[in-house]
XYZ file of C-alpha atoms in Angstrom:
541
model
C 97.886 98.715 102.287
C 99.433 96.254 99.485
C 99.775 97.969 95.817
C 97.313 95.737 94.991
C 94.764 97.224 97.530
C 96.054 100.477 96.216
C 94.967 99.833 93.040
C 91.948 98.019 93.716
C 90.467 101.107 95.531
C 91.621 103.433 93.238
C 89.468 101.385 90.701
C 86.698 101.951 91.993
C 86.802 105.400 92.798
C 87.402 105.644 88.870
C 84.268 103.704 88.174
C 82.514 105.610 90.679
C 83.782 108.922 89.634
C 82.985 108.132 85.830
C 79.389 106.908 86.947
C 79.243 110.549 89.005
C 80.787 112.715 85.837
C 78.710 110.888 83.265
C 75.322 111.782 85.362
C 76.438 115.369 85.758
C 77.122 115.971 81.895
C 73.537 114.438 81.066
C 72.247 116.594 84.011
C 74.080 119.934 82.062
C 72.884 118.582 78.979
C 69.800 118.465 79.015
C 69.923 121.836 81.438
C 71.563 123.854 78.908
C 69.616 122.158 76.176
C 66.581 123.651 77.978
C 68.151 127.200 79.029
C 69.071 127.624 75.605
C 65.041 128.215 74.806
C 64.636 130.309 77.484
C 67.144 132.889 77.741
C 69.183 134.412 75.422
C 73.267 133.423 73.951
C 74.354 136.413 75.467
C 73.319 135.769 79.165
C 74.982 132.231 78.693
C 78.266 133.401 77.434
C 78.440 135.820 80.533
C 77.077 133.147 82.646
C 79.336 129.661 81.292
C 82.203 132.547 80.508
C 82.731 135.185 82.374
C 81.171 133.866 85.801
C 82.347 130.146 85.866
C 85.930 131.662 84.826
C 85.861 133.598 88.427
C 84.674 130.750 90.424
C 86.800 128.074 88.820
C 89.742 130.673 88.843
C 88.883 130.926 92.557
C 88.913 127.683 93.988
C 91.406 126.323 91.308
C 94.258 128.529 92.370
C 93.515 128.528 96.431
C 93.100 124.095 96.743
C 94.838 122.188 93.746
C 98.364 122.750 95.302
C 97.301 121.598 98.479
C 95.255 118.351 96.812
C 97.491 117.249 95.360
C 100.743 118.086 98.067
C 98.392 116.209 100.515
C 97.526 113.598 98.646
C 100.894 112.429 96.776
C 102.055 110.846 100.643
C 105.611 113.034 100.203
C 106.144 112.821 103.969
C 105.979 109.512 104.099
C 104.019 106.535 105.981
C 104.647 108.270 109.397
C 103.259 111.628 108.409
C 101.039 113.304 110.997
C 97.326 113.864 109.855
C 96.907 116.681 112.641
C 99.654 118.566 110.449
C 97.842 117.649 106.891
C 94.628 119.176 108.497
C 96.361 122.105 109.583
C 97.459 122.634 106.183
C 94.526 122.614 104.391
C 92.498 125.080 106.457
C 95.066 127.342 104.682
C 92.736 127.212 101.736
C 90.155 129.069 103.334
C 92.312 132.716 103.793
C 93.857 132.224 100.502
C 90.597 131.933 99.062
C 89.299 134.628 100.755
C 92.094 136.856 99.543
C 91.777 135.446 95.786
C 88.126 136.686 96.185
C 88.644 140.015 97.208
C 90.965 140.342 94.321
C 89.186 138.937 91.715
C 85.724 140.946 92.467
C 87.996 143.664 92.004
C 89.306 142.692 88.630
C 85.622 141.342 87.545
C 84.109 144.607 88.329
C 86.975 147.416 87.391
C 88.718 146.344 84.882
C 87.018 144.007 82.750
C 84.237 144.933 80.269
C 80.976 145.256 82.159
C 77.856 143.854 80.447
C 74.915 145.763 79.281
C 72.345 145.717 82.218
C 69.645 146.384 80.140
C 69.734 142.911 78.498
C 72.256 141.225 81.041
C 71.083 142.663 84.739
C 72.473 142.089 87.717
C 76.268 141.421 87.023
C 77.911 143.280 89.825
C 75.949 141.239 92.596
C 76.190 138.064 90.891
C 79.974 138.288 90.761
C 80.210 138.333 93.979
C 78.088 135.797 94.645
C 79.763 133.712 92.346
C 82.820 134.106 94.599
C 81.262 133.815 97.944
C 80.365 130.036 96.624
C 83.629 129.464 95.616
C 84.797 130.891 99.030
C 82.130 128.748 100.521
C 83.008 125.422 99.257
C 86.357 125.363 100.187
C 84.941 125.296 104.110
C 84.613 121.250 102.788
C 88.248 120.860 101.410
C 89.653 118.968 104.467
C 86.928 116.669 104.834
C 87.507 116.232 100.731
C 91.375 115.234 101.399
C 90.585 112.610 104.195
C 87.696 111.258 102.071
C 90.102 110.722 99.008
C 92.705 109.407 100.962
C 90.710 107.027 102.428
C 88.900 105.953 99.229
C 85.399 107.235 100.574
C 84.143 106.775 96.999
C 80.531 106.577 97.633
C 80.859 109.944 99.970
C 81.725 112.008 96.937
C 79.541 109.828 94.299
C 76.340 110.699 96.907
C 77.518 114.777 97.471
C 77.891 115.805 94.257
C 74.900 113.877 93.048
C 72.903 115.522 95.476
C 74.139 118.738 95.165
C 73.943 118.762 91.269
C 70.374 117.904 91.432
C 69.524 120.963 93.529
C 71.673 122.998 91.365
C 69.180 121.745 88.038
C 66.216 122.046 90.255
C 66.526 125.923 91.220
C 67.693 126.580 88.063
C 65.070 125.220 86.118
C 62.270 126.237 88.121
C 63.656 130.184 88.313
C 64.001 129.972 84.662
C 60.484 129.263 84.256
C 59.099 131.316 86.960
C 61.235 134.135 87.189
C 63.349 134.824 84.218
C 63.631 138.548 84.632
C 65.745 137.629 87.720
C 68.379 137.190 84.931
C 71.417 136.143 86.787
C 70.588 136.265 90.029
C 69.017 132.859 88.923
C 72.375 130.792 88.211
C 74.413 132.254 90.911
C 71.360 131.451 93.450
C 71.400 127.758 91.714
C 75.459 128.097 92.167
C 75.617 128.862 95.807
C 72.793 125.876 96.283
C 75.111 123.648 94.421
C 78.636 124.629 97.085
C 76.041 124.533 100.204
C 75.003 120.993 99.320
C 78.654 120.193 98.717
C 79.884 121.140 102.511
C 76.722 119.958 103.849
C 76.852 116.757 102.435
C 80.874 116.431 103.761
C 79.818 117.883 107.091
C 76.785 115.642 107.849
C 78.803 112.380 107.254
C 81.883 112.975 109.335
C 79.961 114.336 112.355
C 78.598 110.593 112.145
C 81.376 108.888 110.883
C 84.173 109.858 113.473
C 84.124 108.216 117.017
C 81.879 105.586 115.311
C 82.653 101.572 115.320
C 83.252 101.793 112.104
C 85.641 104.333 112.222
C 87.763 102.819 114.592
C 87.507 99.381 112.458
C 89.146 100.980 109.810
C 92.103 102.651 112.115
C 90.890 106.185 110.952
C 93.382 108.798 111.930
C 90.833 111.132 113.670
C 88.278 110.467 116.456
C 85.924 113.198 117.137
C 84.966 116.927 115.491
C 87.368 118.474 117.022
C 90.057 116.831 114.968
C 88.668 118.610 111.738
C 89.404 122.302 113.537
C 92.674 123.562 112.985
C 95.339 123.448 116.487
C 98.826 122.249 117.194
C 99.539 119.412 118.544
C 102.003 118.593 121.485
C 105.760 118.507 120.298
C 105.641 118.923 116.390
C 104.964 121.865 114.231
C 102.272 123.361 113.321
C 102.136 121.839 109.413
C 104.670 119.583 107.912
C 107.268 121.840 106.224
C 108.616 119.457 103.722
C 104.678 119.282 102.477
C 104.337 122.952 103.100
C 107.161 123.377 100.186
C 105.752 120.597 97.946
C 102.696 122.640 97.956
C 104.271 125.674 97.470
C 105.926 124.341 94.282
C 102.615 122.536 93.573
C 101.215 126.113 93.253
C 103.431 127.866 90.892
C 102.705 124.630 88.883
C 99.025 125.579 89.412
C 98.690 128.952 88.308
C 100.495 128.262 85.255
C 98.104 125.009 84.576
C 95.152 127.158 85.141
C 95.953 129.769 82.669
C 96.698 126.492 79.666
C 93.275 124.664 81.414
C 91.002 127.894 80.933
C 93.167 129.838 78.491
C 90.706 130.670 75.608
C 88.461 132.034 78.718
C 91.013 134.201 79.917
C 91.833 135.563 76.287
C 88.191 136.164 75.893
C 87.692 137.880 79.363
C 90.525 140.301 78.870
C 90.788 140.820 75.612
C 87.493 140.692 74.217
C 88.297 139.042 71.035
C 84.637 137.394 71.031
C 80.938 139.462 71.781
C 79.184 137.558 74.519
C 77.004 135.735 72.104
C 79.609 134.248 70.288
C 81.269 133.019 73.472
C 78.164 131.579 74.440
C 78.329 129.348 71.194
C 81.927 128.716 71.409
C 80.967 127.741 75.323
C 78.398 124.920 74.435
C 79.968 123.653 71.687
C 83.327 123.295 74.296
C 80.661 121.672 76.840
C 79.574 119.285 74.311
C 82.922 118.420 72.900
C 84.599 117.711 76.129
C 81.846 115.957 77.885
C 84.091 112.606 76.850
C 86.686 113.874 78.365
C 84.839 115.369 81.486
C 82.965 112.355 82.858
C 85.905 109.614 81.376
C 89.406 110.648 81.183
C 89.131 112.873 84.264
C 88.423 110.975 86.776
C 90.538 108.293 85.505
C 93.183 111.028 86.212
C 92.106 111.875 89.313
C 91.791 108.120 90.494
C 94.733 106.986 88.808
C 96.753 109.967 89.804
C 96.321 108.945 93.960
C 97.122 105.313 93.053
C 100.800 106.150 91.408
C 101.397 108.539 94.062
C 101.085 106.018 96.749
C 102.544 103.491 94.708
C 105.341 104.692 93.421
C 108.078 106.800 95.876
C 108.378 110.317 94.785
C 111.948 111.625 93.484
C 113.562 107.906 93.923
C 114.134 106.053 90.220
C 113.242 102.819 89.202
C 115.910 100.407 90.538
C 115.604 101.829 93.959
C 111.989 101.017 94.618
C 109.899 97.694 95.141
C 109.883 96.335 92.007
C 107.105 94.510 92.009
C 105.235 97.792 92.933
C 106.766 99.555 89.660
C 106.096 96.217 87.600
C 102.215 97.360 88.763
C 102.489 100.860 88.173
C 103.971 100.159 84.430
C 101.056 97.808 83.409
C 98.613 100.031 84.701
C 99.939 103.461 82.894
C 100.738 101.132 79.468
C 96.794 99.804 79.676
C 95.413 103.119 80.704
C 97.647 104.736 77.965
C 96.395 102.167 75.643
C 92.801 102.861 76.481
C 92.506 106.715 76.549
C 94.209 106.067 72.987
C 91.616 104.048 71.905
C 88.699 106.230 72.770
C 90.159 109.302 71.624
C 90.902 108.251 67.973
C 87.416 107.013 68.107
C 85.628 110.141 69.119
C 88.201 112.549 66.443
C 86.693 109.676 63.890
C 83.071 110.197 64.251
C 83.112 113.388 65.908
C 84.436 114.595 62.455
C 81.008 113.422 60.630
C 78.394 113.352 62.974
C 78.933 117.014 64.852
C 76.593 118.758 62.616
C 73.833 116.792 63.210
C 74.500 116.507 66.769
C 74.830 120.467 66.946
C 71.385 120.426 65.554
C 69.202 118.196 67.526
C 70.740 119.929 70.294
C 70.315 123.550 70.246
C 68.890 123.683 66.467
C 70.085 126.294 64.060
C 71.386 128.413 67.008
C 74.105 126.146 66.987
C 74.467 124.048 63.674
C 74.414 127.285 61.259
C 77.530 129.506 61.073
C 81.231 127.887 63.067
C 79.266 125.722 65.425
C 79.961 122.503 63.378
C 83.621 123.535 62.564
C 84.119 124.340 66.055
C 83.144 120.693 67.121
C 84.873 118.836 64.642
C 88.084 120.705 65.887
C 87.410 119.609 69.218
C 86.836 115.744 68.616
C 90.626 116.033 67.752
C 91.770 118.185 70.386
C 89.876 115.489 72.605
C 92.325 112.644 71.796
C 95.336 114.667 72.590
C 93.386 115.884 75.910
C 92.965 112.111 76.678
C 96.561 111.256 76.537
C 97.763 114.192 78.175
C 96.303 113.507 80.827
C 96.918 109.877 81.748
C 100.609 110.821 80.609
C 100.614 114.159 83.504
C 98.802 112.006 85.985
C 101.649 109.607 85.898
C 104.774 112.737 86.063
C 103.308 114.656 88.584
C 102.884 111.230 90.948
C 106.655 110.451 90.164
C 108.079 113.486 90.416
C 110.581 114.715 92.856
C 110.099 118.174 94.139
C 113.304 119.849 92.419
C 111.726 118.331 88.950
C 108.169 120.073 89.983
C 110.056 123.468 90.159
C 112.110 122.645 86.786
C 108.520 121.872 85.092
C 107.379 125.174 86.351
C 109.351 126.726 84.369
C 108.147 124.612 81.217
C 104.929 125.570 81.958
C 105.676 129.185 82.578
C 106.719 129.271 78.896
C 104.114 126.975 77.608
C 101.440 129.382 79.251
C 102.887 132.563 77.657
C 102.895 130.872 74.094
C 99.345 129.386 74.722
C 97.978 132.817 75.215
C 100.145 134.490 72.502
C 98.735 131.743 69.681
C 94.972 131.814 71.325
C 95.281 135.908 70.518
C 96.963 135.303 67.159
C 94.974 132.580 65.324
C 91.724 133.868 66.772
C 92.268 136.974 64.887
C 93.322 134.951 62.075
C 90.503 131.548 62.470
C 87.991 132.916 64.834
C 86.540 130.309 67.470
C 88.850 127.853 65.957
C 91.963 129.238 66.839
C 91.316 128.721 70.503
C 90.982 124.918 69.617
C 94.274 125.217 67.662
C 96.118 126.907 70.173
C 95.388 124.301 72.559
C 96.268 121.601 70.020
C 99.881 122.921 69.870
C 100.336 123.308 73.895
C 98.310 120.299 74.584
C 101.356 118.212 72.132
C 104.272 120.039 73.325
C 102.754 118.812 76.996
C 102.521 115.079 75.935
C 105.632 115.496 74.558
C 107.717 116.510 77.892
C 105.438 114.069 79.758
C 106.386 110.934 77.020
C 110.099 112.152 77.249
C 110.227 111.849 80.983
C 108.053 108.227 81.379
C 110.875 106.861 78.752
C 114.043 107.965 80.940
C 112.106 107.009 84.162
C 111.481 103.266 82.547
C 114.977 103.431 80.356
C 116.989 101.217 83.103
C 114.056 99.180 83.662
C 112.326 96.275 81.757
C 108.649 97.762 81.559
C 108.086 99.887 78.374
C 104.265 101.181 79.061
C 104.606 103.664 76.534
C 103.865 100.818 74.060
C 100.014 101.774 75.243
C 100.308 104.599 72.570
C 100.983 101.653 69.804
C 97.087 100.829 68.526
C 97.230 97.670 66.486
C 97.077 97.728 62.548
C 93.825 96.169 62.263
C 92.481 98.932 64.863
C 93.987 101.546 62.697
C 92.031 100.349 59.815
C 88.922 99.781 60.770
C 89.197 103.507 61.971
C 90.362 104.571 58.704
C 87.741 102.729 56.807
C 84.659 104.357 59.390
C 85.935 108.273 58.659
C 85.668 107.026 54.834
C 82.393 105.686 55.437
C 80.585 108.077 58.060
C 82.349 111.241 55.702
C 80.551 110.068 52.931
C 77.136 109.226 54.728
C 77.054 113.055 55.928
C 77.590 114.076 52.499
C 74.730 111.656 50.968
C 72.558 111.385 53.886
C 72.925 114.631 55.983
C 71.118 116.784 57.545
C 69.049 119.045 56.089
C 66.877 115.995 53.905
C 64.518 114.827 57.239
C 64.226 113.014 59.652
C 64.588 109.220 57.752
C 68.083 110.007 55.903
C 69.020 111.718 59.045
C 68.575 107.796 60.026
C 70.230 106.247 57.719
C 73.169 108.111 58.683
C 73.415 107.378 62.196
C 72.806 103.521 61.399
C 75.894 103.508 59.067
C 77.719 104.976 62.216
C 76.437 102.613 64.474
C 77.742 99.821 61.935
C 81.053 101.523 61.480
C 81.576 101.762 65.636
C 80.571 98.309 66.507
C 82.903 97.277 63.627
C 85.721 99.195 65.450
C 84.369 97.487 68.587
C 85.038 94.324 67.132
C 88.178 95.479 66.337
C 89.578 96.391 69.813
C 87.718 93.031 71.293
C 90.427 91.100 69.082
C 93.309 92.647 69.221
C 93.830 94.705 72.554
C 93.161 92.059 74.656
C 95.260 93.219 77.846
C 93.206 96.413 77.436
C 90.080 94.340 77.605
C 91.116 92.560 80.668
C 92.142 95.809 82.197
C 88.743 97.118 82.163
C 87.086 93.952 83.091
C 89.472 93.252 85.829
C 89.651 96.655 87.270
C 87.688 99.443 85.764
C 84.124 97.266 86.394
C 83.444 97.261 90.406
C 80.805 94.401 89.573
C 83.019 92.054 87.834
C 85.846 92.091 89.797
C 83.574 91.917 92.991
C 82.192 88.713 91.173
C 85.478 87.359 90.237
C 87.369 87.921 93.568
C-alpha cells in the first residue's frame, strides 16, 4: 500500500471516527443532561468518578501497549499475523489479573460510599470490572479491523452499542431508580456486550468470504482468531513482545497524567462526591471538543505515521518522498488543532456560564462551575496540540527512545500528582485544571524538541503549523474583547432575549474568525477538503 493509500485510509477513519465521537458526546449529553434531574450529584460523582476510573484503569493498562506495539508495523512488512494474534490474547489474563487487583483496592482501601444514599457499591464494582474484563474478549478482532482500515466496522459497533447503553439507562432511571447503581453498571456491561458482539458477528462472516480473499486478508476461517502456534516460528514475535513491553511502562505512566485528578480524588479524597460530580460534568463538557475531534485525529493519524514513517531510522535514511508526506500532514494537522483550540479558549472564556446554565441550571452555573470551564477551554488548546505533537513521537520513535521517554514520564507523573494535591488545597477544582496545564506544556515541549531534531537535517519544517497568521491572531483578539464585554452587558441572569443578544454577537465574532482562517490558512483549508471530507475527495478523485 502506497503512502498515499496510507493516508487516504487513514482519512477516513478520522472522518469516520469524528462522525462516531461527535454522536457519542451528544448521546452523553443529553444523557447526563437528563440523569442530572433524576438522581442526585453524589451518585454521579461515584458513578463518572470512582466507577469509570476502575474500568478505564482496567482496560487502559491491560490493551494500549499492545495497540499500539501491534499497530506501529515494528516487525516489519513480513511480520506474521498468527504471532500478532497470539499476542493480543495476552490482554485477556492481564486483564483478568488487573481486575482481581483493583476490586481489591476499590473495596478495601478506598473510601466506601454511604449505602444509605449511594447503594449497591460493592456489586457494582465488580461489575464494572467484569465489563472491562469482558470487552477485551474483542481486542484482536479490534487490531485486525484497524489495521485493515475497517472504518465502518467500528463507526457501526460503537454506535450500536452506545445506543443500548442510553436506552437501559434511561429507561431504569425512570422505572427503577432505587436500583441506584446497579442501573449504570447494568447499562455498562450492555454497552462491552454490544461491543464484542458487534466484532464477533462480522468476522464470523467476513473471513473465508470472497471478499475477504479479494482483499488478501491474512486470516481465512475462525479458527485463525483462537490463539495456537504455528509450524516453525515462535509463539509471538519477540522484538514486538519488547516494544510492547516498553509500550507499557509508557502506559501506566500516561494513565496516571490522562486520569490524574481522578486518581488524586479517589485516594486522597480532596473532593466530597458531590463536588466531584460537578467537577466531572463540567470536565465532560469541556473536553467534548477534544473527545469527538482531536482524538480520533490522533488515533487515525497516529496508524498513518507509523506505517509511513520507519521506526528508529532518521530522516535521510528513509523514502523521502514518504517523509515529504508525513511532514505536510503533521505541519497541517498541527496547524489545524491550533486553530480550533485558540478558538474554543476564546469563547469558551465568555460563553461557559451560560452554557453551564442551560445545561444543568443552577446545579452547575452557581458556585466554581463557570470558573472550572473557563479553565478548561484553555487547557483544551494545549490538549489539542499535545496530542497531534505525541501522535507523531510515539509513531517515530525507536524502541531505546520509548524507554528513555519512560523515564520523562515517570517524573512528569510524580509532579502531576504532587501539583494536582498542592493547588487543589490551595484553588479547589481548579487546581486539577492547572496541574494539567503545567504537565500538559512540559509534554508539548519534549514532543516539539524532538519533531525539530528529527526534521533538523531535512528540508520540511512542519512545526511552522504552530505559526497562526497575524490577521488570525487578531480577529481572535478582537472576539475575547467583544464576547467579554457582551457577557458583562448582556449575560445571564436578565432573560431569555439578552441571553440572545449575546450569543448573536458570538456567532458574529466566530464567523468573523471563520473568515479569517478561509483567507489566510489556505493549505489548512485544502487539507481538510482534500483529506479530512470522505465526500469531497470521493468526488474529486
Amino acid at each position: 500500500m502506497s503512502s498515499q493509500d496510507v493516508l487516504k485510509n487513514a482519512s477516513t477513519l478520522a472522518s469516520y471516527n469524528v462522525l462516531l465521537q461527535v454522536m457519542f458526546r451528544v448521546l452523553t449529553f443529553f444523557l447526563n443532561a437528563f440523569t442530572l434531574r433524576f438522581v442526585s450529584k453524589e451518585l454521579i460523582g461515584v458513578v463518572n468518578v470512582r466507577l469509570t476510573l476502575l474500568y478505564s484503569t482496567l482496560v487502559f493498562l491491560s490493551r494500549e501497549a499492545f495497540r499500539r506495539a501491534c499497530l506501529s508495523g515494528v516487525s516489519g512488512k513480513n511480520h506474521s499475523w498468527r504471532q500478532v494474534i497470539n499476542l493480543l490474547w495476552l490482554t485477556l489474563p492481564l486483564g483478568a489479573l488487573w481486575a482481581a487487583l483493583l476490586i481489591c483496592v476499590w473495596l478495601w482501601l478506598l473510601e466506601v460510599p454511604d449505602p444509605q444514599t449511594i447503594p449497591y457499591y460493592g456489586p457494582a464494582v465488580v461489575l464494572f470490572a467484569l465489563s472491562g474484563v469482558q470487552e477485551l474478549l474483542a481486542e484482536p478482532l479490534w487490531v485486525l479491523a484497524q489495521a485493515h482500515m475497517f472504518v465502518r466496522l467500528k463507526v457501526v459497533a460503537e454506535s450500536l452499542a452506545m445506543i443500548a447503553k442510553c436506552s437501559i439507562t434511561v429507561v431504569m432511571v425512570m422505572f427503577a431508580r432505587e436500583w441506584g447503581l446497579y442501573i449504570f453498571s447494568a447499562a455498562h456491561l450492555v454497552y462491552t456486550g454490544f461491543l464484542v458482539l458487534c466484532y464477533a458477528v462480522y468476522f464470523i462472516r467476513f473471513l473465508g468470504s470472497k471478499e475477504a480473499e479479494e482483499k488478501g486478508f491474512p486470516l481465512h476461517s475462525v479458527k485463525d482468531l483462537l490463539p495456537r502456534r504455528a509450524k516453525g516460528e515462535p509463539l509471538v514475535d519477540w522484538s514486538l513482545a519488547q516494544l510492547t513491553w516498553s509500550f507499557f511502562k509508557q502506559s501506566f505512566l500516561k494513565q496516571i497524567l490522562t486520569e490524574g485528578e481522578r486518581y488524586v480524588m479517589t485516594f486522597f479524597n480532596v473532593l466530597s462526591f458531590g463536588d466531584q460530580g460537578v467537577y466531572d460534568i463540567v470536565n465532560n463538557l469541556g473536553s467534548m471538543v477534544a473527545r469527538f475531534i482531536f482524538l480520533p485525529i490522533e488515533e487515525s493519524f497516529y496508524i498513518f505515521f507509523a506505517k509511513v514513517l520507519e521506526r528508529g531510522r532518521d530522516v535521510k535514511s528513509q523514502k523521502q518522498e514518504d517523509v515529504a508526506i508525513a511532514a505536510e500532514v503533521l505541519e497541517c494537522l498541527l496547524k489545524l488543532v491550533l486553530v480550533v483550540g485558540l478558538i474554543i479558549s476564546v469563547f469558551g472564556y465568555a460563553y461557559s456560564h451560560l452554557a453551564l446554565d442551560l445545561y444543568g441550571g443552577s446545579l452547575l452555573s452557581s458556585g466554581a462551575g463557570p470558573t472550572l470551564l473557563r479553565f478548561y477551554s484553555s487547557y483544551v488548546l494545549l490538549l489539542a496540540v499535545n496530542g497531534v505533537t505525541e501522535c507523531f513521537v510515539f509513531a517515530a520513535m525507536s524502541q531505546r527512545e520509548v524507554d528513555k521517554y519512560n523515564l520523562v514520564m515517570l517524573a512528569l507523573s510524580l509532579s502531576f500528582l504532587f501539583l494536582s494535591y498542592t493547588l487543589t488545597w490551595w484553588a479547589g477544582s481548579v487546581g486539577f485544571i492547572l496541574a494539567n496545564c503545567l504537565n500538559m506544556g512540559l509534554r508539548i515541549l519534549h514532543s516539539v524538541l524532538y519533531i525539530h531534531r528529527y526534521f533538523l537535517s531535512s528540508q520540511w519544517k512542519p512545526l511552522r503549523g504552530l505559526l497562526p497568521s497575524p490577521l488570525l491572531l487578531l480577529a481572535l483578539a478582537v472576539s475575547a474583547v467583544v464576547t467579554a464585554l457582551s457577557e458583562g452587558v448582556f449575560c445571564c441572569d436578565s432573560g431569555w432575549l439578552l441571553r440572545l443578544v449575546h450569543i448573536s454577537v458570538g456567532a458574529a465574532c466566530l464567523l468573523g474568525v471563520l473568515v479569517a482562517v478561509l483567507l489566510t490558512e489556505t493549505r489548512l483549508i485544502q487539507f481538510i477538503r482534500t483529506q479530512l471530507l470522505p465526500k469531497y475527495r470521493k468526488k474529486h478523485t
